[in-house]
Short mmCIF file of C-alpha atoms in Angstrom, two decimals:
data_model
loop_
_atom_site.label_atom_id
_atom_site.label_comp_id
_atom_site.label_asym_id
_atom_site.label_seq_id
_atom_site.Cartn_x
_atom_site.Cartn_y
_atom_site.Cartn_z
CA MET B 30 102.77 107.38 100.07
CA VAL B 31 101.93 104.79 102.89
CA ALA B 32 104.77 103.59 104.82
CA PHE B 33 105.15 99.83 105.63
CA ASP B 34 105.05 99.77 109.64
CA GLU B 35 107.16 96.77 110.76
CA MET B 36 105.62 96.45 113.74
CA ARG B 37 101.94 96.99 112.95
CA PRO B 38 101.18 97.25 109.34
CA GLU B 39 98.13 98.88 108.10
CA SER B 40 97.26 95.87 105.92
CA ALA B 41 97.33 93.44 109.20
CA GLY B 42 97.66 93.44 112.64
CA LEU B 43 100.83 93.01 114.90
CA ARG B 44 103.78 91.29 112.90
CA ASN B 45 105.24 87.96 114.36
CA PRO B 46 108.58 89.09 115.08
CA TYR B 47 107.36 91.62 117.94
CA SER B 48 104.53 89.28 119.20
CA GLU B 49 106.52 88.50 122.66
CA TYR B 50 107.83 92.13 122.81
CA ASP B 51 104.55 93.63 122.72
CA ASN B 52 103.33 91.36 125.36
CA TRP B 53 105.72 92.61 127.56
CA LEU B 54 104.84 96.17 126.75
CA THR B 55 101.19 96.17 127.54
CA GLU B 56 102.60 95.21 130.92
CA GLN B 57 104.63 98.22 131.09
CA ASP B 58 103.61 101.54 132.90
CA THR B 59 104.40 104.60 130.74
CA ALA B 60 105.85 106.64 133.19
CA ARG B 61 108.51 103.84 134.03
CA LEU B 62 109.41 103.78 130.10
CA GLY B 63 109.75 107.45 129.99
CA GLN B 64 112.12 107.23 133.11
CA LYS B 65 113.72 104.54 131.25
CA MET B 66 114.54 107.04 128.20
CA LYS B 67 115.96 109.41 130.42
CA ASP B 68 117.93 106.98 131.97
CA ALA B 69 119.23 105.66 128.41
CA GLU B 70 120.56 109.25 127.87
CA ASN B 71 122.22 109.33 131.22
CA VAL B 72 124.07 106.09 130.18
CA PHE B 73 125.17 107.84 127.15
CA ARG B 74 126.48 110.80 128.71
CA ARG B 75 128.58 109.02 131.36
CA THR B 76 130.15 106.65 128.49
CA GLY B 77 130.63 109.78 126.06
CA ILE B 78 128.95 108.32 123.23
CA THR B 79 129.07 111.50 121.24
CA PHE B 80 129.12 112.57 117.40
CA ALA B 81 130.95 115.71 115.87
CA VAL B 82 128.53 118.23 113.56
CA TYR B 83 130.88 119.59 111.11
CA GLY B 84 129.98 123.30 109.84
CA GLU B 85 128.32 124.29 112.95
CA GLN B 86 129.67 126.55 115.50
CA ASN B 87 129.75 125.46 119.21
CA ALA B 88 128.43 121.91 117.92
CA ALA B 89 131.26 119.91 117.97
CA GLU B 90 130.02 117.30 120.28
CA ARG B 91 126.27 115.86 120.73
CA LEU B 92 125.27 113.27 122.61
CA ILE B 93 123.51 111.03 119.69
CA PRO B 94 119.95 110.43 120.35
CA PHE B 95 118.71 106.94 121.16
CA ASP B 96 115.28 105.41 121.30
CA ILE B 97 114.70 102.29 123.53
CA VAL B 98 111.86 100.81 121.35
CA PRO B 99 113.84 97.93 119.40
CA ARG B 100 113.77 97.15 115.79
CA ILE B 101 113.06 93.64 115.69
CA LEU B 102 113.74 91.09 112.59
CA SER B 103 112.95 87.51 112.68
CA GLY B 104 115.58 84.49 112.03
CA ALA B 105 113.90 84.21 108.60
CA GLU B 106 114.22 87.73 107.29
CA TRP B 107 118.00 87.90 108.58
CA ARG B 108 119.13 84.90 107.00
CA ARG B 109 117.94 86.35 103.57
CA LEU B 110 119.69 89.43 104.10
CA THR B 111 122.88 87.75 105.18
CA GLN B 112 122.44 85.64 101.48
CA GLY B 113 121.77 88.97 99.65
CA ILE B 114 125.01 90.75 101.57
CA GLU B 115 127.32 88.18 101.14
CA GLN B 116 126.75 87.60 97.73
CA ARG B 117 127.34 91.57 97.34
CA VAL B 118 130.63 91.81 99.36
CA GLN B 119 132.00 89.07 96.90
CA ALA B 120 131.17 91.02 94.23
CA LEU B 121 132.58 94.10 95.37
CA ASN B 122 135.67 92.61 96.39
CA ALA B 123 136.24 90.78 92.71
CA PHE B 124 135.44 94.37 91.09
CA LEU B 125 138.26 96.25 92.98
CA GLU B 126 140.53 93.14 92.43
CA ASP B 127 139.70 93.31 88.46
CA ILE B 128 139.65 97.02 88.19
CA TYR B 129 143.24 97.57 89.55
CA HIS B 130 144.57 94.86 87.97
CA ARG B 131 142.78 93.04 84.56
CA GLN B 132 140.01 95.47 83.91
CA GLU B 133 137.92 92.59 82.40
CA ILE B 134 134.42 94.36 83.70
CA LEU B 135 135.56 97.40 81.41
CA ARG B 136 136.67 95.78 78.47
CA ALA B 137 133.16 93.44 78.62
CA GLY B 138 131.44 96.85 78.46
CA ARG B 139 129.60 96.38 81.41
CA VAL B 140 130.92 99.40 83.15
CA PRO B 141 131.62 102.64 81.49
CA ARG B 142 135.73 102.89 81.29
CA GLU B 143 135.17 106.50 82.01
CA LEU B 144 133.78 105.63 85.05
CA ILE B 145 136.49 104.48 86.48
CA ALA B 146 139.33 106.71 84.53
CA GLY B 147 137.92 109.89 85.66
CA ASN B 148 136.96 108.87 89.14
CA VAL B 149 138.64 111.06 92.06
CA ALA B 150 138.26 107.77 94.35
CA PHE B 151 139.94 105.42 91.52
CA LEU B 152 144.05 105.42 92.49
CA PRO B 153 146.37 104.75 89.86
CA GLU B 154 149.07 104.02 92.61
CA MET B 155 147.00 100.97 93.36
CA ILE B 156 146.87 99.25 89.77
CA GLY B 157 149.07 96.13 89.76
CA VAL B 158 149.16 96.07 93.92
CA ARG B 159 147.57 92.59 95.29
CA PRO B 160 146.51 93.07 99.36
CA PRO B 161 147.66 90.84 101.71
CA ALA B 162 145.30 87.52 101.63
CA GLY B 163 143.83 89.43 98.43
CA VAL B 164 140.97 91.27 100.44
CA TYR B 165 140.29 94.84 99.39
CA THR B 166 137.22 95.60 101.49
CA HIS B 167 137.56 93.95 105.05
CA ILE B 168 134.87 96.20 106.89
CA ILE B 169 131.78 97.20 104.74
CA GLY B 170 128.57 98.65 106.05
CA THR B 171 126.02 97.82 103.71
CA ASP B 172 122.98 100.32 104.08
CA ILE B 173 119.61 98.55 103.67
CA VAL B 174 116.31 99.84 103.33
CA ARG B 175 112.92 98.33 103.41
CA THR B 176 109.42 99.00 101.46
CA GLY B 177 107.39 95.86 102.62
CA GLU B 178 106.87 92.21 104.21
CA ASN B 179 109.55 91.03 101.82
CA GLU B 180 111.19 93.98 100.34
CA PHE B 181 114.43 94.92 100.89
CA TYR B 182 117.23 97.17 99.10
CA VAL B 183 120.40 98.27 99.22
CA LEU B 184 120.74 102.11 99.63
CA GLU B 185 124.02 102.35 99.01
CA ASP B 186 127.58 100.49 100.00
CA ASN B 187 130.28 101.69 102.56
CA ALA B 188 133.25 100.31 101.69
CA ARG B 189 135.92 102.73 102.71
CA THR B 190 135.76 103.58 106.60
CA PRO B 191 132.13 102.88 107.35
CA SER B 192 131.31 103.70 111.22
CA GLY B 193 128.69 103.06 113.55
CA VAL B 194 129.36 99.91 115.00
CA SER B 195 130.45 101.26 118.21
CA TYR B 196 126.77 102.58 118.77
CA MET B 197 125.24 99.26 117.53
CA ILE B 198 127.34 97.65 120.65
CA GLU B 199 126.80 100.54 123.39
CA ASN B 200 122.82 100.67 122.15
CA ARG B 201 122.64 96.50 122.97
CA GLU B 202 124.70 97.20 126.44
CA THR B 203 122.57 99.99 127.55
CA MET B 204 119.46 98.03 126.49
CA MET B 205 120.67 94.75 128.44
CA GLN B 206 121.30 96.92 131.46
CA LEU B 207 117.81 98.79 131.12
CA PHE B 208 115.82 95.60 130.63
CA PRO B 209 117.37 92.80 131.45
CA GLU B 210 114.19 90.78 131.84
CA LEU B 211 113.44 91.23 128.48
CA PHE B 212 116.72 89.49 127.41
CA LYS B 213 115.29 86.29 129.58
CA ARG B 214 111.93 86.26 128.08
CA ILE B 215 113.01 86.73 124.34
CA LYS B 216 116.03 85.02 122.60
CA VAL B 217 117.76 87.75 120.88
CA ARG B 218 121.07 86.72 118.73
CA PRO B 219 124.61 88.85 120.32
CA VAL B 220 126.31 91.42 118.95
CA GLU B 221 128.81 92.19 121.49
CA ASN B 222 131.29 90.08 119.99
CA TYR B 223 131.92 92.47 117.30
CA PRO B 224 135.59 93.72 118.38
CA GLN B 225 136.69 90.04 119.10
CA LEU B 226 135.47 89.01 115.59
CA LEU B 227 136.97 92.06 113.83
CA ARG B 228 140.43 91.28 115.77
CA GLN B 229 140.05 87.93 114.59
CA SER B 230 139.48 88.68 111.10
CA LEU B 231 142.09 91.46 110.57
CA ALA B 232 144.33 88.82 112.37
CA ALA B 233 143.56 86.34 109.44
CA VAL B 234 144.89 88.57 106.41
CA ALA B 235 147.95 89.54 108.14
CA PRO B 236 151.16 89.96 105.74
CA ARG B 237 152.83 86.28 105.60
CA SER B 238 155.91 87.40 106.97
CA ALA B 239 153.79 88.40 110.07
CA ASP B 240 154.29 86.71 113.68
CA GLU B 241 151.71 83.96 114.49
CA GLN B 242 149.88 86.60 116.83
CA PRO B 243 149.94 89.66 114.37
CA THR B 244 150.58 93.15 115.77
CA ILE B 245 147.39 95.20 115.12
CA ALA B 246 146.70 98.66 115.31
CA VAL B 247 143.59 101.24 114.89
CA LEU B 248 145.12 104.51 113.00
CA THR B 249 143.09 107.70 113.82
CA PRO B 250 143.16 111.12 112.63
CA GLY B 251 142.97 112.41 116.21
CA SER B 252 140.44 113.77 118.99
CA PHE B 253 138.45 116.36 116.71
CA ASN B 254 137.35 113.59 114.24
CA SER B 255 133.50 113.21 113.76
CA ALA B 256 134.15 109.17 114.73
CA TYR B 257 137.23 109.35 117.33
CA PHE B 258 134.57 107.82 119.90
CA GLU B 259 134.50 104.80 117.99
CA HIS B 260 138.08 104.32 117.03
CA ALA B 261 138.90 104.58 120.48
CA PHE B 262 136.26 102.09 121.49
CA LEU B 263 137.09 99.61 118.94
CA ALA B 264 140.74 99.77 119.79
CA ASP B 265 140.05 99.18 123.45
CA HIS B 266 137.45 96.33 123.09
CA MET B 267 140.12 94.48 120.90
CA GLY B 268 142.99 95.06 123.06
CA VAL B 269 144.91 97.19 120.47
CA GLU B 270 146.69 100.14 120.29
CA LEU B 271 145.01 103.34 118.90
CA VAL B 272 147.67 105.38 117.22
CA GLU B 273 147.91 108.64 115.28
CA GLY B 274 150.68 109.22 112.41
CA GLN B 275 153.00 110.84 114.59
CA ASP B 276 153.39 107.60 116.41
CA LEU B 277 154.12 105.86 113.53
CA ARG B 278 157.53 105.40 111.16
CA VAL B 279 158.90 103.19 108.56
CA VAL B 280 161.66 101.08 109.99
CA ASP B 281 163.79 98.79 108.10
CA GLY B 282 160.86 98.35 105.42
CA HIS B 283 157.82 97.61 107.88
CA VAL B 284 155.56 100.20 109.56
CA ALA B 285 156.50 100.74 113.36
CA MET B 286 154.73 102.14 116.47
CA ARG B 287 156.71 104.10 118.72
CA THR B 288 156.56 102.37 122.34
CA THR B 289 158.54 102.99 125.62
CA GLU B 290 160.93 100.27 124.80
CA GLY B 291 161.38 101.45 121.31
CA TYR B 292 159.64 101.20 117.93
CA LYS B 293 157.40 98.15 117.61
CA ARG B 294 156.70 96.54 114.13
CA ILE B 295 152.87 96.73 113.22
CA ASP B 296 151.14 93.57 110.84
CA VAL B 297 147.77 95.28 110.24
CA LEU B 298 146.68 98.69 110.30
CA TYR B 299 142.77 99.28 110.70
CA ARG B 300 142.83 102.95 109.26
CA ARG B 301 140.41 105.10 109.92
CA VAL B 302 142.16 108.11 107.97
CA ASP B 303 141.12 108.88 104.31
CA ASP B 304 143.28 107.68 101.43
CA ASP B 305 144.48 111.17 100.66
CA PHE B 306 145.97 111.55 103.80
CA LEU B 307 147.41 108.20 103.96
CA ASP B 308 151.08 109.05 102.99
CA PRO B 309 152.24 112.47 102.44
CA LEU B 310 155.36 111.08 99.65
CA THR B 311 152.34 109.17 97.75
CA PHE B 312 148.99 111.36 98.13
CA ASN B 313 148.61 114.72 99.69
CA PRO B 314 152.23 116.11 100.60
CA ASP B 315 150.66 118.40 103.13
CA SER B 316 149.10 115.66 105.22
CA VAL B 317 150.28 115.35 109.27
CA LEU B 318 147.75 112.65 109.46
CA GLY B 319 149.23 109.56 107.82
CA VAL B 320 152.58 107.80 107.64
CA PRO B 321 155.48 108.90 105.26
CA GLY B 322 156.42 105.87 102.99
CA ILE B 323 153.79 103.60 103.94
CA MET B 324 152.58 102.99 100.31
CA ASP B 325 156.01 101.59 99.93
CA VAL B 326 155.77 99.18 102.76
CA TYR B 327 152.27 98.07 101.72
CA ARG B 328 153.50 97.52 97.83
CA ALA B 329 156.02 95.31 99.26
CA GLY B 330 153.26 93.25 100.88
CA ASN B 331 154.78 94.09 104.41
CA ILE B 332 151.61 95.51 106.14
CA THR B 333 147.77 94.90 105.86
CA ILE B 334 145.77 97.94 105.43
CA ALA B 335 142.23 98.06 106.24
CA ASN B 336 140.11 99.14 104.27
CA ALA B 337 142.75 98.74 101.14
CA PRO B 338 143.54 102.12 99.54
CA GLY B 339 141.30 102.71 96.50
CA THR B 340 138.26 101.22 97.65
CA GLY B 341 136.16 104.26 97.63
CA ILE B 342 135.60 103.67 93.99
CA ALA B 343 133.18 101.04 95.50
CA ASP B 344 131.25 103.48 97.62
CA ASP B 345 130.90 105.95 94.56
CA LYS B 346 127.29 106.43 93.95
CA ALA B 347 127.54 106.52 90.17
CA ILE B 348 129.07 102.75 90.55
CA TYR B 349 126.39 101.77 92.74
CA SER B 350 123.93 102.29 89.96
CA TYR B 351 125.71 99.37 88.34
CA MET B 352 125.98 96.94 91.30
CA PRO B 353 123.42 94.42 89.61
CA GLU B 354 125.80 94.13 86.55
CA ILE B 355 128.60 94.08 88.66
CA VAL B 356 127.25 91.04 91.02
CA GLU B 357 125.87 89.10 87.81
CA PHE B 358 129.35 89.59 86.33
CA TYR B 359 131.49 88.54 89.10
CA THR B 360 129.04 85.86 90.79
CA GLY B 361 127.10 84.44 87.69
CA ARG B 362 123.93 84.91 89.77
CA LYS B 363 121.27 87.82 89.43
CA ALA B 364 121.58 89.96 92.85
CA ILE B 365 119.40 88.86 95.33
CA LEU B 366 118.97 92.30 97.33
CA GLY B 367 118.01 94.67 94.24
CA ASN B 368 119.15 98.62 94.03
CA ILE B 369 117.19 101.84 94.20
CA PRO B 370 116.45 102.79 90.69
CA THR B 371 119.25 105.46 90.01
CA TRP B 372 119.36 108.32 87.60
CA ARG B 373 122.97 109.28 86.82
CA CYS B 374 123.18 112.68 86.11
CA SER B 375 125.93 112.60 83.97
CA GLU B 376 123.91 111.28 81.22
CA ALA B 377 121.85 113.76 79.29
CA ASP B 378 118.49 112.29 79.18
CA SER B 379 118.74 111.48 83.06
CA LEU B 380 119.41 115.31 83.78
CA ALA B 381 116.89 116.24 82.05
CA TYR B 382 114.54 114.13 83.71
CA VAL B 383 115.81 114.87 87.05
CA LEU B 384 115.93 118.67 86.63
CA GLU B 385 112.13 118.24 85.32
CA HIS B 386 111.21 115.85 88.76
CA LEU B 387 113.21 117.78 90.75
CA GLY B 388 110.50 117.92 93.58
CA GLU B 389 109.68 114.04 93.61
CA LEU B 390 113.23 112.99 93.78
CA VAL B 391 116.28 112.43 96.06
CA VAL B 392 119.52 113.81 94.59
CA LYS B 393 123.01 112.76 96.13
CA GLU B 394 126.24 113.87 95.39
CA VAL B 395 128.11 110.65 93.96
CA HIS B 396 131.18 110.88 96.67
CA GLY B 397 128.87 112.25 99.41
CA SER B 398 127.89 110.66 102.78
CA GLY B 399 126.48 111.60 106.34
CA GLY B 400 123.46 113.23 104.45
CA TYR B 401 125.64 116.51 103.52
CA GLY B 402 125.29 117.61 100.04
CA MET B 403 121.83 116.31 98.96
CA LEU B 404 118.94 117.22 98.31
CA VAL B 405 115.39 115.75 99.57
CA GLY B 406 113.16 117.38 96.67
CA PRO B 407 109.43 116.86 98.60
CA ALA B 408 110.92 118.54 101.73
CA ALA B 409 112.92 121.05 99.84
CA THR B 410 111.63 124.75 99.28
CA LYS B 411 111.07 126.03 95.71
CA LYS B 412 114.10 128.30 96.41
CA GLU B 413 116.33 125.29 97.29
CA ARG B 414 115.37 123.26 94.51
CA GLU B 415 116.50 126.24 92.00
CA ALA B 416 119.74 126.83 93.72
CA PHE B 417 120.39 122.74 93.69
CA ALA B 418 119.55 122.73 89.72
CA GLU B 419 122.14 125.25 88.99
CA LYS B 420 124.20 122.77 90.92
CA LEU B 421 123.33 120.03 88.76
CA ARG B 422 123.65 121.88 85.25
CA ALA B 423 127.02 122.89 86.20
CA ARG B 424 128.33 119.65 87.53
CA PRO B 425 126.18 117.09 86.22
CA GLY B 426 128.23 114.23 86.85
CA ASN B 427 128.85 114.95 90.61
CA TYR B 428 125.15 113.60 90.96
CA ILE B 429 122.82 110.64 90.85
CA ALA B 430 119.10 110.98 91.83
CA GLN B 431 116.66 108.50 93.29
CA PRO B 432 113.18 108.29 93.82
CA THR B 433 111.42 109.46 97.38
CA LEU B 434 110.81 105.87 98.69
CA ALA B 435 108.33 104.94 101.24
CA LEU B 436 110.91 103.54 103.99
CA SER B 437 109.50 101.54 106.54
CA THR B 438 108.64 102.42 109.96
CA CYS B 439 109.55 101.39 113.42
CA PRO B 440 107.77 102.87 116.61
CA ILE B 441 109.62 105.15 118.93
CA LEU B 442 108.56 106.37 122.30
CA THR B 443 107.21 109.64 122.42
CA ASP B 444 105.61 111.63 125.68
CA ALA B 445 102.44 110.76 123.63
CA GLY B 446 103.15 107.26 123.43
CA LEU B 447 104.31 105.03 120.21
CA ALA B 448 104.84 106.78 116.94
CA PRO B 449 105.97 105.53 113.86
CA ARG B 450 109.40 106.85 112.34
CA HIS B 451 111.54 106.09 109.14
CA VAL B 452 114.44 103.70 109.60
CA ASP B 453 117.43 102.30 107.74
CA LEU B 454 119.75 99.26 108.74
CA ARG B 455 123.40 99.04 108.82
CA PRO B 456 124.96 95.91 109.17
CA PHE B 457 128.33 95.47 109.36
CA VAL B 458 130.14 92.84 107.37
CA LEU B 459 133.73 91.48 108.20
CA VAL B 460 135.80 90.05 105.04
CA SER B 461 138.92 88.10 105.42
CA ASP B 462 139.47 84.17 105.66
CA ARG B 463 135.53 83.94 105.24
CA ILE B 464 132.90 86.45 105.72
CA ARG B 465 131.29 87.25 108.87
CA ILE B 466 128.23 89.48 109.79
CA VAL B 467 127.13 90.33 113.31
CA PRO B 468 123.25 89.39 113.71
CA GLY B 469 121.59 92.78 113.72
CA GLY B 470 123.36 95.93 112.77
CA LEU B 471 122.93 99.76 113.46
CA THR B 472 119.15 100.85 112.75
CA ARG B 473 119.32 104.61 112.25
CA VAL B 474 115.85 106.75 112.72
CA ALA B 475 114.56 109.80 111.38
CA LEU B 476 113.44 111.11 114.73
CA LYS B 477 111.24 114.16 113.31
CA PRO B 478 107.64 113.16 112.12
CA GLY B 479 107.65 112.28 108.36
CA SER B 480 111.51 113.01 107.84
CA LEU B 481 113.25 110.72 105.68
CA VAL B 482 116.90 111.76 106.72
CA VAL B 483 118.03 109.08 109.51
CA ASN B 484 121.83 110.58 109.64
CA SER B 485 122.70 111.81 113.22
CA SER B 486 124.58 114.64 111.34
CA GLN B 487 120.82 115.73 110.14
CA GLY B 488 118.91 115.01 113.45
CA GLY B 489 118.63 111.33 113.30
CA GLY B 490 119.26 108.43 116.09
CA THR B 491 119.57 104.62 116.77
CA LYS B 492 117.76 102.10 118.05
CA ASP B 493 118.93 98.73 119.13
CA THR B 494 118.19 96.07 116.14
CA TRP B 495 117.13 92.62 117.21
CA VAL B 496 117.54 89.33 115.21
CA LEU B 497 115.20 86.95 117.10
CA ASP B 498 117.29 83.34 117.45
CA ASP B 499 114.50 81.26 115.96
#
């Protein structure tokens, strides 16, 4: 498969969004660019921009790889993307509201009832519960892939606790520090105001009983979590407290955090703790990461939890396969951004097809994330495919499969010069009194030649994403 190169497609010359950058690039000394790559690594090391890799000894913390060649989108491309993303997040919130209340989409037969009822991400405890301001997914990371000039598709929806926004901001700050002349030469829309937008968005969905200036906090599982850098980063840049479960308790029907002056009420909790660990009185009784009794406070409408408990059902990759129907059901329009064709292995015919074509497909766990638990058929050995086939036969409902796409490529800087590598894009969406989408997002890049796996946990890196102000 020939991939579409976003800078220099084979079918044409240099694409227009890259024209001014290319002019600048031809003026640069190769040795200077190599030194800038080292400077960027030093910036990341000083700042402590790391991520954790689970399941590997002596590999708890790694420096996230960063490439200094930006990924550039025109203003027109971005406008089309934002229209499709807005439509999709509206449908996702309407879907969550519906399945925890009237369940009209199930009664209409547009989504199978068993896909919800038997799903571990569906929380019966949320049935009949309406979040403050009616918002379920306050922060969404929509993964977008590209296969051609105007061909963008949604790869997956991250509606629980999407990560990576701190890398987006740090990537931009690093690029501005290394190449200030570029930003004077090229008009690039800003992303560094995301923490302020996040704070505004969270304040707008505070409970009605909150003060004019609601108290917001970020709940982290602690410093051993893979995304702890981001939790601390966002709390610091929003100017709010970073708290752990041990810092919180229920006081007089509200959640309060411990301070030097006693316990202070919290109105909005941006939680980065999974549902199962949120409240040991409601979910996992062994959890020490959450707050005993927080779900009672939530049901009473005295705290906003972002994202709402139970939103993980919208992350489910089997639900993803129904997103075109979900979008049309709730918006009355066809989806602007299409899905990747998906085989649901829970269906006998689909399972048979996937097993027969395992060497051509990408197979994913329906609740998987971070690139774990997946098989990239063309890159797998015969032994790996055979072992994965046994998993499929044992638990077919736990998997979906998709074709191996020719993901678009963007150049990275290597010792030999520029070289194409596959990329995806995670724009970050804020939902409250209105929808806010920061112009750009996190571009993840597969640094290994030919690799389609962009996750940092699987050897990928990141790029700064430029949306031109045109």
